[in-house]
PDB file of N, CA and C in Angstrom:
ATOM      1  N   MET A   1      23.531   1.496 149.200  1.00  0.00           N
ATOM      2  CA  MET A   1      22.642   2.097 148.218  1.00  0.00           C
ATOM      3  C   MET A   1      23.191   1.935 146.801  1.00  0.00           C
ATOM      4  N   PHE A   2      24.518   1.994 146.647  1.00  0.00           N
ATOM      5  CA  PHE A   2      25.115   1.900 145.314  1.00  0.00           C
ATOM      6  C   PHE A   2      24.918   0.513 144.713  1.00  0.00           C
ATOM      7  N   TRP A   3      24.941  -0.520 145.564  1.00  0.00           N
ATOM      8  CA  TRP A   3      24.667  -1.871 145.074  1.00  0.00           C
ATOM      9  C   TRP A   3      23.207  -2.004 144.657  1.00  0.00           C
ATOM     10  N   PHE A   4      22.325  -1.306 145.327  1.00  0.00           N
ATOM     11  CA  PHE A   4      20.912  -1.303 144.935  1.00  0.00           C
ATOM     12  C   PHE A   4      20.758  -0.638 143.565  1.00  0.00           C
ATOM     13  N   TYR A   5      21.474   0.451 143.329  1.00  0.00           N
ATOM     14  CA  TYR A   5      21.454   1.097 142.008  1.00  0.00           C
ATOM     15  C   TYR A   5      21.928   0.123 140.935  1.00  0.00           C
ATOM     16  N   LEU A   6      22.960  -0.637 141.265  1.00  0.00           N
ATOM     17  CA  LEU A   6      23.495  -1.595 140.299  1.00  0.00           C
ATOM     18  C   LEU A   6      22.474  -2.696 140.017  1.00  0.00           C
ATOM     19  N   LEU A   7      21.765  -3.144 141.021  1.00  0.00           N
ATOM     20  CA  LEU A   7      20.715  -4.144 140.836  1.00  0.00           C
ATOM     21  C   LEU A   7      19.610  -3.602 139.932  1.00  0.00           C
ATOM     22  N   ILE A   8      19.198  -2.372 140.176  1.00  0.00           N
ATOM     23  CA  ILE A   8      18.176  -1.746 139.318  1.00  0.00           C
ATOM     24  C   ILE A   8      18.688  -1.642 137.883  1.00  0.00           C
ATOM     25  N   ALA A   9      19.944  -1.225 137.737  1.00  0.00           N
ATOM     26  CA  ALA A   9      20.538  -1.126 136.396  1.00  0.00           C
ATOM     27  C   ALA A   9      20.511  -2.475 135.694  1.00  0.00           C
ATOM     28  N   GLY A  10      20.802  -3.536 136.441  1.00  0.00           N
ATOM     29  CA  GLY A  10      20.779  -4.881 135.868  1.00  0.00           C
ATOM     30  C   GLY A  10      19.386  -5.292 135.420  1.00  0.00           C
ATOM     31  N   PHE A  11      18.381  -4.957 136.215  1.00  0.00           N
ATOM     32  CA  PHE A  11      17.015  -5.295 135.824  1.00  0.00           C
ATOM     33  C   PHE A  11      16.585  -4.512 134.583  1.00  0.00           C
ATOM     34  N   PHE A  12      16.990  -3.261 134.482  1.00  0.00           N
ATOM     35  CA  PHE A  12      16.690  -2.512 133.263  1.00  0.00           C
ATOM     36  C   PHE A  12      17.477  -3.059 132.071  1.00  0.00           C
ATOM     37  N   GLU A  13      18.644  -3.618 132.329  1.00  0.00           N
ATOM     38  CA  GLU A  13      19.426  -4.280 131.271  1.00  0.00           C
ATOM     39  C   GLU A  13      18.612  -5.443 130.693  1.00  0.00           C
ATOM     40  N   ILE A  14      18.016  -6.228 131.566  1.00  0.00           N
ATOM     41  CA  ILE A  14      17.164  -7.337 131.121  1.00  0.00           C
ATOM     42  C   ILE A  14      15.979  -6.786 130.330  1.00  0.00           C
ATOM     43  N   PHE A  15      15.360  -5.736 130.858  1.00  0.00           N
ATOM     44  CA  PHE A  15      14.189  -5.122 130.234  1.00  0.00           C
ATOM     45  C   PHE A  15      14.479  -4.693 128.803  1.00  0.00           C
ATOM     46  N   TRP A  16      15.585  -3.961 128.610  1.00  0.00           N
ATOM     47  CA  TRP A  16      15.813  -3.465 127.254  1.00  0.00           C
ATOM     48  C   TRP A  16      16.313  -4.557 126.318  1.00  0.00           C
ATOM     49  N   ALA A  17      17.004  -5.566 126.858  1.00  0.00           N
ATOM     50  CA  ALA A  17      17.436  -6.671 125.994  1.00  0.00           C
ATOM     51  C   ALA A  17      16.233  -7.456 125.473  1.00  0.00           C
ATOM     52  N   VAL A  18      15.282  -7.730 126.346  1.00  0.00           N
ATOM     53  CA  VAL A  18      14.057  -8.409 125.915  1.00  0.00           C
ATOM     54  C   VAL A  18      13.266  -7.490 124.978  1.00  0.00           C
ATOM     55  N   GLY A  19      13.277  -6.194 125.276  1.00  0.00           N
ATOM     56  CA  GLY A  19      12.609  -5.233 124.413  1.00  0.00           C
ATOM     57  C   GLY A  19      13.154  -5.238 122.994  1.00  0.00           C
ATOM     58  N   LEU A  20      14.464  -5.455 122.860  1.00  0.00           N
ATOM     59  CA  LEU A  20      15.042  -5.542 121.511  1.00  0.00           C
ATOM     60  C   LEU A  20      14.407  -6.683 120.725  1.00  0.00           C
ATOM     61  N   LYS A  21      14.225  -7.809 121.386  1.00  0.00           N
ATOM     62  CA  LYS A  21      13.597  -8.960 120.736  1.00  0.00           C
ATOM     63  C   LYS A  21      12.149  -8.643 120.371  1.00  0.00           C
ATOM     64  N   LEU A  22      11.429  -8.052 121.319  1.00  0.00           N
ATOM     65  CA  LEU A  22      10.011  -7.768 121.094  1.00  0.00           C
ATOM     66  C   LEU A  22       9.765  -6.624 120.109  1.00  0.00           C
ATOM     67  N   SER A  23      10.759  -5.752 119.933  1.00  0.00           N
ATOM     68  CA  SER A  23      10.565  -4.606 119.037  1.00  0.00           C
ATOM     69  C   SER A  23      10.545  -5.024 117.565  1.00  0.00           C
ATOM     70  N   ASN A  24      10.926  -6.261 117.305  1.00  0.00           N
ATOM     71  CA  ASN A  24      10.937  -6.784 115.927  1.00  0.00           C
ATOM     72  C   ASN A  24      11.765  -5.897 114.999  1.00  0.00           C
ATOM     73  N   GLY A  25      13.015  -5.677 115.409  1.00  0.00           N
ATOM     74  CA  GLY A  25      13.901  -4.844 114.595  1.00  0.00           C
ATOM     75  C   GLY A  25      13.509  -3.379 114.611  1.00  0.00           C
ATOM     76  N   PHE A  26      12.999  -2.916 115.728  1.00  0.00           N
ATOM     77  CA  PHE A  26      12.525  -1.540 115.905  1.00  0.00           C
ATOM     78  C   PHE A  26      11.371  -1.187 114.977  1.00  0.00           C
ATOM     79  N   THR A  27      10.587  -2.186 114.564  1.00  0.00           N
ATOM     80  CA  THR A  27       9.419  -1.900 113.731  1.00  0.00           C
ATOM     81  C   THR A  27       8.161  -1.673 114.566  1.00  0.00           C
ATOM     82  N   ASN A  28       8.182  -2.092 115.830  1.00  0.00           N
ATOM     83  CA  ASN A  28       7.076  -1.840 116.743  1.00  0.00           C
ATOM     84  C   ASN A  28       7.428  -0.581 117.533  1.00  0.00           C
ATOM     85  N   LEU A  29       6.780   0.518 117.205  1.00  0.00           N
ATOM     86  CA  LEU A  29       7.156   1.822 117.752  1.00  0.00           C
ATOM     87  C   LEU A  29       7.039   1.879 119.274  1.00  0.00           C
ATOM     88  N   THR A  30       5.939   1.403 119.829  1.00  0.00           N
ATOM     89  CA  THR A  30       5.747   1.478 121.284  1.00  0.00           C
ATOM     90  C   THR A  30       6.825   0.692 122.021  1.00  0.00           C
ATOM     91  N   ILE A  31       7.053  -0.548 121.602  1.00  0.00           N
ATOM     92  CA  ILE A  31       8.081  -1.378 122.247  1.00  0.00           C
ATOM     93  C   ILE A  31       9.462  -0.767 122.020  1.00  0.00           C
ATOM     94  N   SER A  32       9.707  -0.198 120.865  1.00  0.00           N
ATOM     95  CA  SER A  32      11.005   0.421 120.576  1.00  0.00           C
ATOM     96  C   SER A  32      11.281   1.597 121.515  1.00  0.00           C
ATOM     97  N   ILE A  33      10.274   2.416 121.734  1.00  0.00           N
ATOM     98  CA  ILE A  33      10.421   3.565 122.647  1.00  0.00           C
ATOM     99  C   ILE A  33      10.681   3.073 124.070  1.00  0.00           C
ATOM    100  N   LEU A  34       9.926   2.068 124.516  1.00  0.00           N
ATOM    101  CA  LEU A  34      10.140   1.513 125.854  1.00  0.00           C
ATOM    102  C   LEU A  34      11.538   0.892 125.981  1.00  0.00           C
ATOM    103  N   THR A  35      12.000   0.273 124.915  1.00  0.00           N
ATOM    104  CA  THR A  35      13.339  -0.327 124.914  1.00  0.00           C
ATOM    105  C   THR A  35      14.412   0.742 125.085  1.00  0.00           C
ATOM    106  N   VAL A  36      14.304   1.816 124.350  1.00  0.00           N
ATOM    107  CA  VAL A  36      15.280   2.905 124.449  1.00  0.00           C
ATOM    108  C   VAL A  36      15.232   3.538 125.838  1.00  0.00           C
ATOM    109  N   LEU A  37      14.036   3.726 126.365  1.00  0.00           N
ATOM    110  CA  LEU A  37      13.911   4.266 127.726  1.00  0.00           C
ATOM    111  C   LEU A  37      14.515   3.315 128.758  1.00  0.00           C
ATOM    112  N   GLY A  38      14.317   2.022 128.564  1.00  0.00           N
ATOM    113  CA  GLY A  38      14.905   1.037 129.457  1.00  0.00           C
ATOM    114  C   GLY A  38      16.429   1.057 129.401  1.00  0.00           C
ATOM    115  N   ALA A  39      16.981   1.216 128.193  1.00  0.00           N
ATOM    116  CA  ALA A  39      18.432   1.306 128.049  1.00  0.00           C
ATOM    117  C   ALA A  39      18.963   2.556 128.744  1.00  0.00           C
ATOM    118  N   PHE A  40      18.265   3.670 128.567  1.00  0.00           N
ATOM    119  CA  PHE A  40      18.674   4.903 129.233  1.00  0.00           C
ATOM    120  C   PHE A  40      18.654   4.728 130.748  1.00  0.00           C
ATOM    121  N   ALA A  41      17.580   4.122 131.274  1.00  0.00           N
ATOM    122  CA  ALA A  41      17.476   3.905 132.719  1.00  0.00           C
ATOM    123  C   ALA A  41      18.584   2.987 133.209  1.00  0.00           C
ATOM    124  N   SER A  42      18.899   1.965 132.427  1.00  0.00           N
ATOM    125  CA  SER A  42      19.962   1.035 132.807  1.00  0.00           C
ATOM    126  C   SER A  42      21.303   1.764 132.912  1.00  0.00           C
ATOM    127  N   PHE A  43      21.620   2.575 131.923  1.00  0.00           N
ATOM    128  CA  PHE A  43      22.875   3.338 131.954  1.00  0.00           C
ATOM    129  C   PHE A  43      22.881   4.368 133.078  1.00  0.00           C
ATOM    130  N   TYR A  44      21.739   4.973 133.326  1.00  0.00           N
ATOM    131  CA  TYR A  44      21.648   5.974 134.388  1.00  0.00           C
ATOM    132  C   TYR A  44      21.964   5.350 135.745  1.00  0.00           C
ATOM    133  N   PHE A  45      21.310   4.219 136.050  1.00  0.00           N
ATOM    134  CA  PHE A  45      21.556   3.587 137.338  1.00  0.00           C
ATOM    135  C   PHE A  45      22.958   2.983 137.418  1.00  0.00           C
ATOM    136  N   LEU A  46      23.483   2.522 136.297  1.00  0.00           N
ATOM    137  CA  LEU A  46      24.872   2.057 136.281  1.00  0.00           C
ATOM    138  C   LEU A  46      25.811   3.215 136.611  1.00  0.00           C
ATOM    139  N   ALA A  47      25.552   4.372 136.036  1.00  0.00           N
ATOM    140  CA  ALA A  47      26.385   5.546 136.313  1.00  0.00           C
ATOM    141  C   ALA A  47      26.322   5.927 137.790  1.00  0.00           C
ATOM    142  N   LEU A  48      25.146   5.834 138.389  1.00  0.00           N
ATOM    143  CA  LEU A  48      25.033   6.127 139.827  1.00  0.00           C
ATOM    144  C   LEU A  48      25.845   5.117 140.641  1.00  0.00           C
ATOM    145  N   ALA A  49      25.760   3.855 140.280  1.00  0.00           N
ATOM    146  CA  ALA A  49      26.497   2.813 141.007  1.00  0.00           C
ATOM    147  C   ALA A  49      28.001   3.021 140.889  1.00  0.00           C
ATOM    148  N   LEU A  50      28.445   3.512 139.734  1.00  0.00           N
ATOM    149  CA  LEU A  50      29.882   3.699 139.495  1.00  0.00           C
ATOM    150  C   LEU A  50      30.496   4.800 140.358  1.00  0.00           C
ATOM    151  N   LYS A  51      29.663   5.576 141.030  1.00  0.00           N
ATOM    152  CA  LYS A  51      30.195   6.585 141.939  1.00  0.00           C
ATOM    153  C   LYS A  51      30.906   5.946 143.120  1.00  0.00           C
ATOM    154  N   ASN A  52      30.552   4.678 143.428  1.00  0.00           N
ATOM    155  CA  ASN A  52      31.115   4.041 144.615  1.00  0.00           C
ATOM    156  C   ASN A  52      31.673   2.645 144.378  1.00  0.00           C
ATOM    157  N   ILE A  53      31.231   1.976 143.324  1.00  0.00           N
ATOM    158  CA  ILE A  53      31.656   0.601 143.038  1.00  0.00           C
ATOM    159  C   ILE A  53      32.718   0.642 141.943  1.00  0.00           C
ATOM    160  N   PRO A  54      33.804  -0.133 142.081  1.00  0.00           N
ATOM    161  CA  PRO A  54      34.841  -0.146 141.050  1.00  0.00           C
ATOM    162  C   PRO A  54      34.274  -0.497 139.668  1.00  0.00           C
ATOM    163  N   LEU A  55      34.802   0.129 138.641  1.00  0.00           N
ATOM    164  CA  LEU A  55      34.304  -0.020 137.276  1.00  0.00           C
ATOM    165  C   LEU A  55      34.228  -1.478 136.842  1.00  0.00           C
ATOM    166  N   GLY A  56      35.314  -2.217 136.986  1.00  0.00           N
ATOM    167  CA  GLY A  56      35.340  -3.607 136.538  1.00  0.00           C
ATOM    168  C   GLY A  56      34.305  -4.457 137.245  1.00  0.00           C
ATOM    169  N   THR A  57      34.165  -4.251 138.532  1.00  0.00           N
ATOM    170  CA  THR A  57      33.181  -5.005 139.310  1.00  0.00           C
ATOM    171  C   THR A  57      31.767  -4.636 138.880  1.00  0.00           C
ATOM    172  N   ALA A  58      31.484  -3.343 138.806  1.00  0.00           N
ATOM    173  CA  ALA A  58      30.135  -2.892 138.439  1.00  0.00           C
ATOM    174  C   ALA A  58      29.753  -3.377 137.047  1.00  0.00           C
ATOM    175  N   TYR A  59      30.674  -3.270 136.100  1.00  0.00           N
ATOM    176  CA  TYR A  59      30.362  -3.679 134.731  1.00  0.00           C
ATOM    177  C   TYR A  59      30.114  -5.181 134.648  1.00  0.00           C
ATOM    178  N   ALA A  60      30.943  -5.959 135.326  1.00  0.00           N
ATOM    179  CA  ALA A  60      30.773  -7.414 135.309  1.00  0.00           C
ATOM    180  C   ALA A  60      29.454  -7.825 135.962  1.00  0.00           C
ATOM    181  N   VAL A  61      29.112  -7.207 137.072  1.00  0.00           N
ATOM    182  CA  VAL A  61      27.860  -7.531 137.755  1.00  0.00           C
ATOM    183  C   VAL A  61      26.673  -7.102 136.899  1.00  0.00           C
ATOM    184  N   TRP A  62      26.748  -5.918 136.324  1.00  0.00           N
ATOM    185  CA  TRP A  62      25.668  -5.396 135.471  1.00  0.00           C
ATOM    186  C   TRP A  62      25.405  -6.321 134.291  1.00  0.00           C
ATOM    187  N   THR A  63      26.444  -6.688 133.578  1.00  0.00           N
ATOM    188  CA  THR A  63      26.263  -7.572 132.427  1.00  0.00           C
ATOM    189  C   THR A  63      25.874  -8.982 132.870  1.00  0.00           C
ATOM    190  N   GLY A  64      26.370  -9.411 134.029  1.00  0.00           N
ATOM    191  CA  GLY A  64      26.007 -10.726 134.536  1.00  0.00           C
ATOM    192  C   GLY A  64      24.531 -10.823 134.868  1.00  0.00           C
ATOM    193  N   ILE A  65      24.003  -9.785 135.508  1.00  0.00           N
ATOM    194  CA  ILE A  65      22.568  -9.751 135.801  1.00  0.00           C
ATOM    195  C   ILE A  65      21.783  -9.764 134.490  1.00  0.00           C
ATOM    196  N   GLY A  66      22.211  -8.944 133.551  1.00  0.00           N
ATOM    197  CA  GLY A  66      21.533  -8.884 132.258  1.00  0.00           C
ATOM    198  C   GLY A  66      21.590 -10.209 131.513  1.00  0.00           C
ATOM    199  N   THR A  67      22.748 -10.833 131.508  1.00  0.00           N
ATOM    200  CA  THR A  67      22.904 -12.119 130.823  1.00  0.00           C
ATOM    201  C   THR A  67      22.036 -13.189 131.458  1.00  0.00           C
ATOM    202  N   THR A  68      22.116 -13.295 132.768  1.00  0.00           N
ATOM    203  CA  THR A  68      21.345 -14.314 133.473  1.00  0.00           C
ATOM    204  C   THR A  68      19.847 -14.117 133.248  1.00  0.00           C
ATOM    205  N   GLY A  69      19.393 -12.899 133.406  1.00  0.00           N
ATOM    206  CA  GLY A  69      17.964 -12.617 133.239  1.00  0.00           C
ATOM    207  C   GLY A  69      17.471 -12.856 131.830  1.00  0.00           C
ATOM    208  N   THR A  70      18.247 -12.452 130.836  1.00  0.00           N
ATOM    209  CA  THR A  70      17.782 -12.633 129.459  1.00  0.00           C
ATOM    210  C   THR A  70      17.790 -14.097 129.046  1.00  0.00           C
ATOM    211  N   VAL A  71      18.756 -14.862 129.537  1.00  0.00           N
ATOM    212  CA  VAL A  71      18.750 -16.294 129.229  1.00  0.00           C
ATOM    213  C   VAL A  71      17.511 -16.959 129.841  1.00  0.00           C
ATOM    214  N   ILE A  72      17.236 -16.647 131.094  1.00  0.00           N
ATOM    215  CA  ILE A  72      16.074 -17.246 131.759  1.00  0.00           C
ATOM    216  C   ILE A  72      14.779 -16.826 131.075  1.00  0.00           C
ATOM    217  N   LEU A  73      14.632 -15.547 130.769  1.00  0.00           N
ATOM    218  CA  LEU A  73      13.410 -15.093 130.085  1.00  0.00           C
ATOM    219  C   LEU A  73      13.319 -15.637 128.668  1.00  0.00           C
ATOM    220  N   GLY A  74      14.463 -15.801 128.016  1.00  0.00           N
ATOM    221  CA  GLY A  74      14.463 -16.410 126.682  1.00  0.00           C
ATOM    222  C   GLY A  74      13.943 -17.835 126.721  1.00  0.00           C
ATOM    223  N   ILE A  75      14.332 -18.575 127.752  1.00  0.00           N
ATOM    224  CA  ILE A  75      13.846 -19.948 127.923  1.00  0.00           C
ATOM    225  C   ILE A  75      12.343 -19.951 128.196  1.00  0.00           C
ATOM    226  N   ILE A  76      11.905 -19.061 129.081  1.00  0.00           N
ATOM    227  CA  ILE A  76      10.500 -19.050 129.494  1.00  0.00           C
ATOM    228  C   ILE A  76       9.579 -18.536 128.388  1.00  0.00           C
ATOM    229  N   PHE A  77       9.924 -17.399 127.796  1.00  0.00           N
ATOM    230  CA  PHE A  77       8.998 -16.742 126.870  1.00  0.00           C
ATOM    231  C   PHE A  77       9.254 -17.008 125.390  1.00  0.00           C
ATOM    232  N   PHE A  78      10.499 -17.316 125.025  1.00  0.00           N
ATOM    233  CA  PHE A  78      10.817 -17.471 123.606  1.00  0.00           C
ATOM    234  C   PHE A  78      11.181 -18.900 123.240  1.00  0.00           C
ATOM    235  N   LYS A  79      10.958 -19.820 124.195  1.00  0.00           N
ATOM    236  CA  LYS A  79      11.189 -21.253 123.962  1.00  0.00           C
ATOM    237  C   LYS A  79      12.606 -21.550 123.489  1.00  0.00           C
ATOM    238  N   GLU A  80      13.582 -20.833 124.048  1.00  0.00           N
ATOM    239  CA  GLU A  80      14.980 -21.098 123.714  1.00  0.00           C
ATOM    240  C   GLU A  80      15.413 -22.406 124.358  1.00  0.00           C
ATOM    241  N   PRO A  81      16.479 -23.018 123.847  1.00  0.00           N
ATOM    242  CA  PRO A  81      16.887 -24.346 124.332  1.00  0.00           C
ATOM    243  C   PRO A  81      17.186 -24.374 125.832  1.00  0.00           C
ATOM    244  N   VAL A  82      16.817 -25.497 126.444  1.00  0.00           N
ATOM    245  CA  VAL A  82      17.082 -25.739 127.862  1.00  0.00           C
ATOM    246  C   VAL A  82      18.030 -26.926 127.942  1.00  0.00           C
ATOM    247  N   SER A  83      19.098 -26.761 128.716  1.00  0.00           N
ATOM    248  CA  SER A  83      20.016 -27.879 128.913  1.00  0.00           C
ATOM    249  C   SER A  83      20.739 -27.705 130.236  1.00  0.00           C
ATOM    250  N   PHE A  84      21.282 -28.804 130.711  1.00  0.00           N
ATOM    251  CA  PHE A  84      22.065 -28.756 131.934  1.00  0.00           C
ATOM    252  C   PHE A  84      23.237 -27.789 131.770  1.00  0.00           C
ATOM    253  N   LEU A  85      23.894 -27.837 130.620  1.00  0.00           N
ATOM    254  CA  LEU A  85      25.060 -26.983 130.391  1.00  0.00           C
ATOM    255  C   LEU A  85      24.693 -25.502 130.461  1.00  0.00           C
ATOM    256  N   ARG A  86      23.559 -25.122 129.897  1.00  0.00           N
ATOM    257  CA  ARG A  86      23.130 -23.719 129.969  1.00  0.00           C
ATOM    258  C   ARG A  86      22.901 -23.290 131.412  1.00  0.00           C
ATOM    259  N   PHE A  87      22.217 -24.139 132.188  1.00  0.00           N
ATOM    260  CA  PHE A  87      21.972 -23.798 133.590  1.00  0.00           C
ATOM    261  C   PHE A  87      23.253 -23.803 134.410  1.00  0.00           C
ATOM    262  N   PHE A  88      24.166 -24.698 134.091  1.00  0.00           N
ATOM    263  CA  PHE A  88      25.454 -24.707 134.787  1.00  0.00           C
ATOM    264  C   PHE A  88      26.221 -23.414 134.504  1.00  0.00           C
ATOM    265  N   CYS A  89      26.191 -22.969 133.272  1.00  0.00           N
ATOM    266  CA  CYS A  89      26.875 -21.716 132.920  1.00  0.00           C
ATOM    267  C   CYS A  89      26.221 -20.520 133.618  1.00  0.00           C
ATOM    268  N   ILE A  90      24.903 -20.514 133.715  1.00  0.00           N
ATOM    269  CA  ILE A  90      24.207 -19.457 134.454  1.00  0.00           C
ATOM    270  C   ILE A  90      24.639 -19.497 135.918  1.00  0.00           C
ATOM    271  N   PHE A  91      24.742 -20.703 136.481  1.00  0.00           N
ATOM    272  CA  PHE A  91      25.219 -20.849 137.852  1.00  0.00           C
ATOM    273  C   PHE A  91      26.610 -20.227 138.002  1.00  0.00           C
ATOM    274  N   LEU A  92      27.487 -20.464 137.035  1.00  0.00           N
ATOM    275  CA  LEU A  92      28.836 -19.893 137.094  1.00  0.00           C
ATOM    276  C   LEU A  92      28.804 -18.367 137.049  1.00  0.00           C
ATOM    277  N   ILE A  93      27.928 -17.813 136.232  1.00  0.00           N
ATOM    278  CA  ILE A  93      27.793 -16.351 136.158  1.00  0.00           C
ATOM    279  C   ILE A  93      27.323 -15.800 137.495  1.00  0.00           C
ATOM    280  N   VAL A  94      26.290 -16.423 138.063  1.00  0.00           N
ATOM    281  CA  VAL A  94      25.763 -15.970 139.361  1.00  0.00           C
ATOM    282  C   VAL A  94      26.842 -16.107 140.441  1.00  0.00           C
ATOM    283  N   ALA A  95      27.587 -17.198 140.417  1.00  0.00           N
ATOM    284  CA  ALA A  95      28.672 -17.378 141.389  1.00  0.00           C
ATOM    285  C   ALA A  95      29.726 -16.279 141.226  1.00  0.00           C
ATOM    286  N   GLY A  96      30.020 -15.921 139.992  1.00  0.00           N
ATOM    287  CA  GLY A  96      30.971 -14.839 139.738  1.00  0.00           C
ATOM    288  C   GLY A  96      30.466 -13.503 140.240  1.00  0.00           C
ATOM    289  N   ILE A  97      29.186 -13.235 140.044  1.00  0.00           N
ATOM    290  CA  ILE A  97      28.585 -11.995 140.535  1.00  0.00           C
ATOM    291  C   ILE A  97      28.692 -11.931 142.056  1.00  0.00           C
ATOM    292  N   LEU A  98      28.320 -13.029 142.715  1.00  0.00           N
ATOM    293  CA  LEU A  98      28.401 -13.055 144.174  1.00  0.00           C
ATOM    294  C   LEU A  98      29.848 -12.918 144.651  1.00  0.00           C
ATOM    295  N   GLY A  99      30.760 -13.569 143.949  1.00  0.00           N
ATOM    296  CA  GLY A  99      32.168 -13.451 144.314  1.00  0.00           C
ATOM    297  C   GLY A  99      32.683 -12.030 144.183  1.00  0.00           C
ATOM    298  N   LEU A 100      32.314 -11.353 143.107  1.00  0.00           N
ATOM    299  CA  LEU A 100      32.724  -9.960 142.936  1.00  0.00           C
ATOM    300  C   LEU A 100      32.124  -9.073 144.012  1.00  0.00           C
ATOM    301  N   LYS A 101      30.887  -9.341 144.388  1.00  0.00           N
ATOM    302  CA  LYS A 101      30.259  -8.562 145.467  1.00  0.00           C
ATOM    303  C   LYS A 101      31.020  -8.761 146.779  1.00  0.00           C
ATOM    304  N   LEU A 102      31.336 -10.000 147.088  1.00  0.00           N
ATOM    305  CA  LEU A 102      32.072 -10.282 148.316  1.00  0.00           C
ATOM    306  C   LEU A 102      33.474  -9.693 148.305  1.00  0.00           C
ATOM    307  N   ALA A 103      34.112  -9.692 147.154  1.00  0.00           N
ATOM    308  CA  ALA A 103      35.466  -9.170 147.029  1.00  0.00           C
ATOM    309  C   ALA A 103      35.508  -7.648 147.061  1.00  0.00           C
ATOM    310  N   SER A 104      34.361  -7.013 146.879  1.00  0.00           N
ATOM    311  CA  SER A 104      34.319  -5.544 146.828  1.00  0.00           C
ATOM    312  C   SER A 104      33.996  -4.914 148.160  1.00  0.00           C
ATOM    313  N   ASN A 105      33.756  -5.696 149.179  1.00  0.00           N
ATOM    314  CA  ASN A 105      33.417  -5.122 150.497  1.00  0.00           C
ATOM    315  C   ASN A 105      34.644  -4.572 151.189  1.00  0.00           C
TER     316      ASN A 105
END
């Protein structure tokens, strides 16, 4: 269950990071409020996960999920650059996340 909390926290990490972009410097009130709520939810679920998962592992996985998701959404929705090197680096992040999960059992 704690790994599920961490996964949820990671998805909210992606949500609020994209929300920062969409809030246009916090000038869009609705998106800004949703962004802050998403950040709160991300921290809340991270805190729940930390009850059972080691801090270093949980933090690395949380930020890794957030990084991977925001890069992919940036490519899809914001037309950010696409390259083999970017995808290779994302692969390395995902491999690190999986490795940390396996090492934490």
